[in-house]
Coordinates of C-alpha atoms in Angstrom, one line a residue:
X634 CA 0.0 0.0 0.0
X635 CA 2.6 2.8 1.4
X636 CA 4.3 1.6 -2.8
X637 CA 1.5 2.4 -4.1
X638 CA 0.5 5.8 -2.3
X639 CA 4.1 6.9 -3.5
X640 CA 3.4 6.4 -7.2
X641 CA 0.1 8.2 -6.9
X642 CA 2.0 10.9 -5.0
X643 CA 4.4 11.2 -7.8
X644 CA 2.0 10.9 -10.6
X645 CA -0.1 13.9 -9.0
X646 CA 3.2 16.0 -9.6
X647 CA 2.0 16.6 -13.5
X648 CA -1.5 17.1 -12.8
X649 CA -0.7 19.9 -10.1
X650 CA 1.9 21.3 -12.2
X651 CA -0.7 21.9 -15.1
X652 CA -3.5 23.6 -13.0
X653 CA -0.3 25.8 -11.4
X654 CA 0.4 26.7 -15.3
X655 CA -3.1 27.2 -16.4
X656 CA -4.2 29.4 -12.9
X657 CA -0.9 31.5 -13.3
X658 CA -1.4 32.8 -16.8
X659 CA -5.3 32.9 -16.7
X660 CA -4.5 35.4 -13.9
X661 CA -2.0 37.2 -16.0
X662 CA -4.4 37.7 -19.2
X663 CA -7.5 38.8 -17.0
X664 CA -8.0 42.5 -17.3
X665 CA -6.6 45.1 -14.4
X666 CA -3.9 44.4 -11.8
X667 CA -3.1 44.2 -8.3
X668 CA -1.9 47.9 -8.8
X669 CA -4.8 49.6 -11.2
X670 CA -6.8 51.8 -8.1
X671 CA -9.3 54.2 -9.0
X672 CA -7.0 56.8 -8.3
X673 CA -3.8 56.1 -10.3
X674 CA -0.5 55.9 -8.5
X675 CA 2.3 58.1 -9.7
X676 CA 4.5 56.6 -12.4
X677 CA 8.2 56.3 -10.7
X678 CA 5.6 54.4 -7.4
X679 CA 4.2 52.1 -10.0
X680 CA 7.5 51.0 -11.6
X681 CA 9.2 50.5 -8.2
X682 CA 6.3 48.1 -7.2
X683 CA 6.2 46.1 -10.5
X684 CA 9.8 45.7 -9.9
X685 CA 9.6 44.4 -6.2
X686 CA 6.8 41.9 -7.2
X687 CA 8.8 41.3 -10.3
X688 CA 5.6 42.1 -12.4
X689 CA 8.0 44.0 -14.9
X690 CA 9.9 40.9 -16.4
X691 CA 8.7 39.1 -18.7
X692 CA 5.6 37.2 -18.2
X693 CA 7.7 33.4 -19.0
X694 CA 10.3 34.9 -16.4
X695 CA 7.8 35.5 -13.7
X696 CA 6.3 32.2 -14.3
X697 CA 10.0 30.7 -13.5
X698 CA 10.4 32.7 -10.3
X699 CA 6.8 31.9 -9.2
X700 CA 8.0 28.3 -9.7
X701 CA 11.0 28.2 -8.4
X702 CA 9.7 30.2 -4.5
X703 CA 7.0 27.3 -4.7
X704 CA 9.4 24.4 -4.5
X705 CA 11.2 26.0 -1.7
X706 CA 7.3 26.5 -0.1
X707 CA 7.4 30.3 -0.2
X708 CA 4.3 31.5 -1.9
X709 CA 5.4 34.9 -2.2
X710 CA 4.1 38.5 0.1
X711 CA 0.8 39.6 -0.8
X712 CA 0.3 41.9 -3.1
X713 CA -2.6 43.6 -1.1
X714 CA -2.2 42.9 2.0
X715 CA 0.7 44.7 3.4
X716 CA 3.6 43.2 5.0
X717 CA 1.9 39.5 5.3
X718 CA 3.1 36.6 3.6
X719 CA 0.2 34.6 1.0
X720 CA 1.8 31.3 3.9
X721 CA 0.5 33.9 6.9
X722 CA -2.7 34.4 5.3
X723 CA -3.3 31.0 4.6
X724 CA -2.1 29.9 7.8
X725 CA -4.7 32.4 9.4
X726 CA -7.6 31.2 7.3
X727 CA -7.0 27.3 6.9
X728 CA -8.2 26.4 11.0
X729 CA -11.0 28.2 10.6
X730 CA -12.1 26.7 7.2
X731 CA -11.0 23.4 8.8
X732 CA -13.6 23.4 11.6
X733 CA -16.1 24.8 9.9
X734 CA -15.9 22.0 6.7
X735 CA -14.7 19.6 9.2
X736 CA -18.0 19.9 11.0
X737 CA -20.1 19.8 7.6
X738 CA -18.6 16.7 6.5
X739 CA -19.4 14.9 9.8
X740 CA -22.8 16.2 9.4
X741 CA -22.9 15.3 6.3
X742 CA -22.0 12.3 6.4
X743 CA -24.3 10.4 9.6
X744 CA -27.4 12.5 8.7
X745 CA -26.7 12.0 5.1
X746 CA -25.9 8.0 5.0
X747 CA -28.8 7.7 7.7
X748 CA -31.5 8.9 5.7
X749 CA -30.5 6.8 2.6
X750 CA -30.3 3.7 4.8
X751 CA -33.8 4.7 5.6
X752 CA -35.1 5.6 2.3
X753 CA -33.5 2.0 1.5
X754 CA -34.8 0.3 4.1
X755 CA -38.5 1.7 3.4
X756 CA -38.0 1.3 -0.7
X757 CA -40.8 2.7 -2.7
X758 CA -43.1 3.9 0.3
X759 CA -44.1 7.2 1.8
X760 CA -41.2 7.7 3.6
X761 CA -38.5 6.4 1.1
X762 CA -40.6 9.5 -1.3
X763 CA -40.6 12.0 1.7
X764 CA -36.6 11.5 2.0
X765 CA -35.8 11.7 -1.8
X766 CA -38.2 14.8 -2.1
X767 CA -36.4 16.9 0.8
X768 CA -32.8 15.5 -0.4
X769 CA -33.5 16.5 -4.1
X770 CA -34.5 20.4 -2.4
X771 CA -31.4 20.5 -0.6
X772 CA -29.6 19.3 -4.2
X773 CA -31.4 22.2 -6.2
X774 CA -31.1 24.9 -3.9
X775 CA -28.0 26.4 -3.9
X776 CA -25.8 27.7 -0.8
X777 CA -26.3 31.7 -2.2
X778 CA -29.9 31.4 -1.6
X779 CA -30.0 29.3 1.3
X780 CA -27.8 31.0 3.6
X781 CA -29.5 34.6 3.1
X782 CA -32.5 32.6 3.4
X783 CA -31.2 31.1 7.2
X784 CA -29.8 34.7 8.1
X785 CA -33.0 36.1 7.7
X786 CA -35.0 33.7 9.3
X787 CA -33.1 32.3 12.3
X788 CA -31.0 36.2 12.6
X789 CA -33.4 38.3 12.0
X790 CA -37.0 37.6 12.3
X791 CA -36.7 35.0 15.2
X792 CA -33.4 36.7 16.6
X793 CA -31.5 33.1 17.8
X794 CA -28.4 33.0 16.1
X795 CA -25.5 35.9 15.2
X796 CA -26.5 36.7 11.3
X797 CA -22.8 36.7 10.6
X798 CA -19.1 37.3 12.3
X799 CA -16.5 34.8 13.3
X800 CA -17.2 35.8 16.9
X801 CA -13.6 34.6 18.1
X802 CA -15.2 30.7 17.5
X803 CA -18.4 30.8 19.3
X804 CA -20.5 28.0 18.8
X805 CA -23.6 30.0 18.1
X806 CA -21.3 31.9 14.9
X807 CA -20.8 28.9 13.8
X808 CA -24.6 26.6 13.5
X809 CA -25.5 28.8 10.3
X810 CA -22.7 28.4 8.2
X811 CA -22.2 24.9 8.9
X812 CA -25.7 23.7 8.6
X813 CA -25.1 25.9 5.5
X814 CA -22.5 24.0 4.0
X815 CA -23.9 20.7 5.0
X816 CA -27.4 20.8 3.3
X817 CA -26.4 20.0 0.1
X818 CA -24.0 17.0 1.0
X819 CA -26.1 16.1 3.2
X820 CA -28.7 15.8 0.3
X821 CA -26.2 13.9 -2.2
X822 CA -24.7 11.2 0.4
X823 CA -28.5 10.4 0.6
X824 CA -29.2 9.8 -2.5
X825 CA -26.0 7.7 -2.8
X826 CA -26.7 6.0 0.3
X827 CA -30.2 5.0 -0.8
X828 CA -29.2 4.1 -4.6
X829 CA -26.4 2.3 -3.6
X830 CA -27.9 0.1 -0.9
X831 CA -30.8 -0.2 -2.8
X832 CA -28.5 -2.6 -5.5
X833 CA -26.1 -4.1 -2.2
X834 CA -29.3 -5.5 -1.1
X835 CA -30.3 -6.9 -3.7
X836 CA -26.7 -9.1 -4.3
X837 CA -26.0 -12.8 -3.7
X838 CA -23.8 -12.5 -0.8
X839 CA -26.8 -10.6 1.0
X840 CA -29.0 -13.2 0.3
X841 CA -26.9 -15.9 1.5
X842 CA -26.4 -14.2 4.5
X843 CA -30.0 -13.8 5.0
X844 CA -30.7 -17.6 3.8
X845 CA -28.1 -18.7 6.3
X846 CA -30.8 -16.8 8.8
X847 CA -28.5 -14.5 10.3
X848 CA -30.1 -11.2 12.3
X849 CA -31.2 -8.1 9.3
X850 CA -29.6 -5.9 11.6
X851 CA -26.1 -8.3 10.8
X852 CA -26.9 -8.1 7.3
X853 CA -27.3 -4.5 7.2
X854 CA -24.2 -3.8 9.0
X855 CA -21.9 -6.1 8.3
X856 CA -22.6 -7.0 4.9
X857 CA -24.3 -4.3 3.2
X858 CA -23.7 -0.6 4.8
X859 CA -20.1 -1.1 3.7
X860 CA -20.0 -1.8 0.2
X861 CA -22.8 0.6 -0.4
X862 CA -20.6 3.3 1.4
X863 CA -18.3 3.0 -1.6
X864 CA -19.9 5.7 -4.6
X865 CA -20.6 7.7 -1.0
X866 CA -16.5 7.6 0.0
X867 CA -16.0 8.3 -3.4
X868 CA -18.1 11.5 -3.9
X869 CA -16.6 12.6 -0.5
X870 CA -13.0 13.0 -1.7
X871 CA -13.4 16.1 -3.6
X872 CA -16.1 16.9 -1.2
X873 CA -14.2 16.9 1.7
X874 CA -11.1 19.0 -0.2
X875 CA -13.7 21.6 -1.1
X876 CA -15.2 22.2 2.4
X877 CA -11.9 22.0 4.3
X878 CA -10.6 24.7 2.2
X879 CA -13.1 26.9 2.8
X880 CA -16.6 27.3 0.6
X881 CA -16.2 30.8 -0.9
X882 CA -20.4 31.5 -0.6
X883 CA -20.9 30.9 2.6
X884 CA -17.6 32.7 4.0
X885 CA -18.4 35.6 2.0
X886 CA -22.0 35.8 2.6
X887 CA -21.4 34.9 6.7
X888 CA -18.2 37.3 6.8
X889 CA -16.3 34.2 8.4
X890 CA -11.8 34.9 7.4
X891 CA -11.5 31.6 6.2
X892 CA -9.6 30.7 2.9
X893 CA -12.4 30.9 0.7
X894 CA -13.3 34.5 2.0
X895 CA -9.7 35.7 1.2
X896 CA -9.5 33.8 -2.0
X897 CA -12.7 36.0 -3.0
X898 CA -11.1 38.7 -2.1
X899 CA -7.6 38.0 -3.6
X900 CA -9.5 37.1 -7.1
X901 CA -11.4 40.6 -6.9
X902 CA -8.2 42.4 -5.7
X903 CA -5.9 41.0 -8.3
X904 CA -4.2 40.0 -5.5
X905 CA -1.8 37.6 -8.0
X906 CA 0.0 35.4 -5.3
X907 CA -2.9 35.0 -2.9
X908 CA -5.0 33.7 -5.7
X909 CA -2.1 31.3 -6.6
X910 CA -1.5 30.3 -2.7
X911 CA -5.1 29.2 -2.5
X912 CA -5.1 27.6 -6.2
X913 CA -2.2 25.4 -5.0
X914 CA -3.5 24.5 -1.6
X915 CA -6.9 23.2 -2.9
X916 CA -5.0 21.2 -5.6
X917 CA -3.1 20.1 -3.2
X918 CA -5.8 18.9 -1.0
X919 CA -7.8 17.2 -3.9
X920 CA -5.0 15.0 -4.8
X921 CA -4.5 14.2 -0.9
X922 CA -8.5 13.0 -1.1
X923 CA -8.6 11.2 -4.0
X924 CA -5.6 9.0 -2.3
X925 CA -7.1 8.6 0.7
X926 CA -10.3 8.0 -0.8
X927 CA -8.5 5.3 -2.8
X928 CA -6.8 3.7 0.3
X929 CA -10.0 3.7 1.7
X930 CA -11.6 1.3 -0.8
X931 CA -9.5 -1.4 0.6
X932 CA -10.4 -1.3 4.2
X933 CA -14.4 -1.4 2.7
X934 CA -14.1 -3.7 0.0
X935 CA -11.8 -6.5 0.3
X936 CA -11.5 -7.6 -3.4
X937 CA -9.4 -4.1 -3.6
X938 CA -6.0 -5.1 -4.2
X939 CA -3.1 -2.2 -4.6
X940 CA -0.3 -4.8 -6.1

């Protein structure tokens, strides 16, 4: 297994360089910079800060040096933010991102595989339809109209929970934005849950297990729950990189400084490296799901061999 995780590691390498190459000149070709206010600096300030952020080399030449402070792990100062480094910024946003898509996952992920076992369990009744209805809602609503939605209701008109604010971690700044984030994964691991189940159940190994008259709570368990968790782990690995490195709606909307909050307001700022800081660090954690995801088929399915 660790033989394998290497030569995904190293085959990553390629895929990470190209969305590095493609994010670094798609930034460079979209209009404005970092520098263009709405009142113009004065020439001779301009051309001294295009020269400490190298922006007046060549655009193949900045692409080298951008490339050669990323293998050392600097990601260069911030072209907005004032003496802080893209790491600092990153570093101050990734632990709150992390709880807060840490906490959506886990929630997620129970309420999400429990109502699809349900749904499963009650196939083609009342209940099985009530479940599918409320998970398809939670599919086709997006997060930009739900969480304005929750702010007004829960923040304003009933007056339980802060409308927005990190609030130095307090639990009651965080129920909205997680429950936020969660909703819709919460809706897709169901429907997994329940499709996948659905065809588990239905497999010869199941029904041996019930002709050999073991308990349907064994069955379920031990035989069934975790092959059916497979298209669920699977959807979760991109899932997971994408709430742990921040959701730029709900950050935005719920003014929480998490990574996808400062990515939003990198991209608008034409903050160059901060842009490129975050680009990399969600790359990076994509690949690290996908292989985890992968090692993970092995403990749930033990036909998965990595020789």
């Amino acid at each position: 297994m660790l033989s394998y995780a290497v030569r995904r590691l190293l085959g990553a390498i390629p895929t990470v360089f190209v969305i590095i190459t493609i994010s670094f000149f798609m930034m460079r070709l979209a209009p404005g910079g970092p520098f263009n206010l709405e009142r113009p600096l004065p020439a001779n300030i301009l051309r001294n800060l295009n020269a400490v952020y190298n922006l007046d080399k060549p655009l193949l030449m900045q692409f080298f040096i951008y490339l050669q402070n990323l293998v050392h792990g600097n990601f260069g100062p911030s072209m907005v933010y004032r003496d802080l480094s893209v790491a600092e910024i990153i570093g101050s946003g990734l632990p709150v991102s992390i709880q807060f898509g840490g906490a959506a996952l886990l929630l997620a992920l129970v309420v999400g595989a429990c109502f699809g076992s349900y749904a499963a369990l009650k196939q083609n009744s009342m209940s099985d339809y009530s479940v599918m209805i409320v998970a398809m809602v939670g599919i086709t609503i997006p997060n930009f109209v739900m969480a304005p939605l929750m702010q007004l209701v829960f923040g304003v008109e009933l007056d339980w929970l802060p409308v927005g604010g990190w609030g130095e971690g307090a639990l009651a700044n965080k129920v909205m934005p997680v429950i936020a984030l969660a909703l819709p994964q919460v809706a897709v691991v169901a429907r997994l849950t329940r499709g996948s189940l659905i065809e588990v159940l239905r497999a010869n190994h199941v029904r041996t297990a019930r002709a050999k008259g073991l308990p349907e709570r064994i069955v379920l368990w031990r035989h069934s729950l975790r092959a059916a968790l497979l298209p669920v782990v699977s959807y979760l690995g991109p899932a997971a990189a994408a709430l742990l490195t921040g959701s730029v709606v709900v950050e935005t909307i719920f003014g929480v400084p998490g990574v996808g909050r400062f990515f939003v307001q990198g991209a608008l700022n034409r903050d160059y490296t901060l842009v490129m800081g975050t680009v990399v660090l969600i790359a990076s954690f994509i690949v690290l799901f996908n292989l985890l995801v992968d090692l993970a088929y092995g403990f749930l399915d033990p036909k998965v061999r990595y020789d």
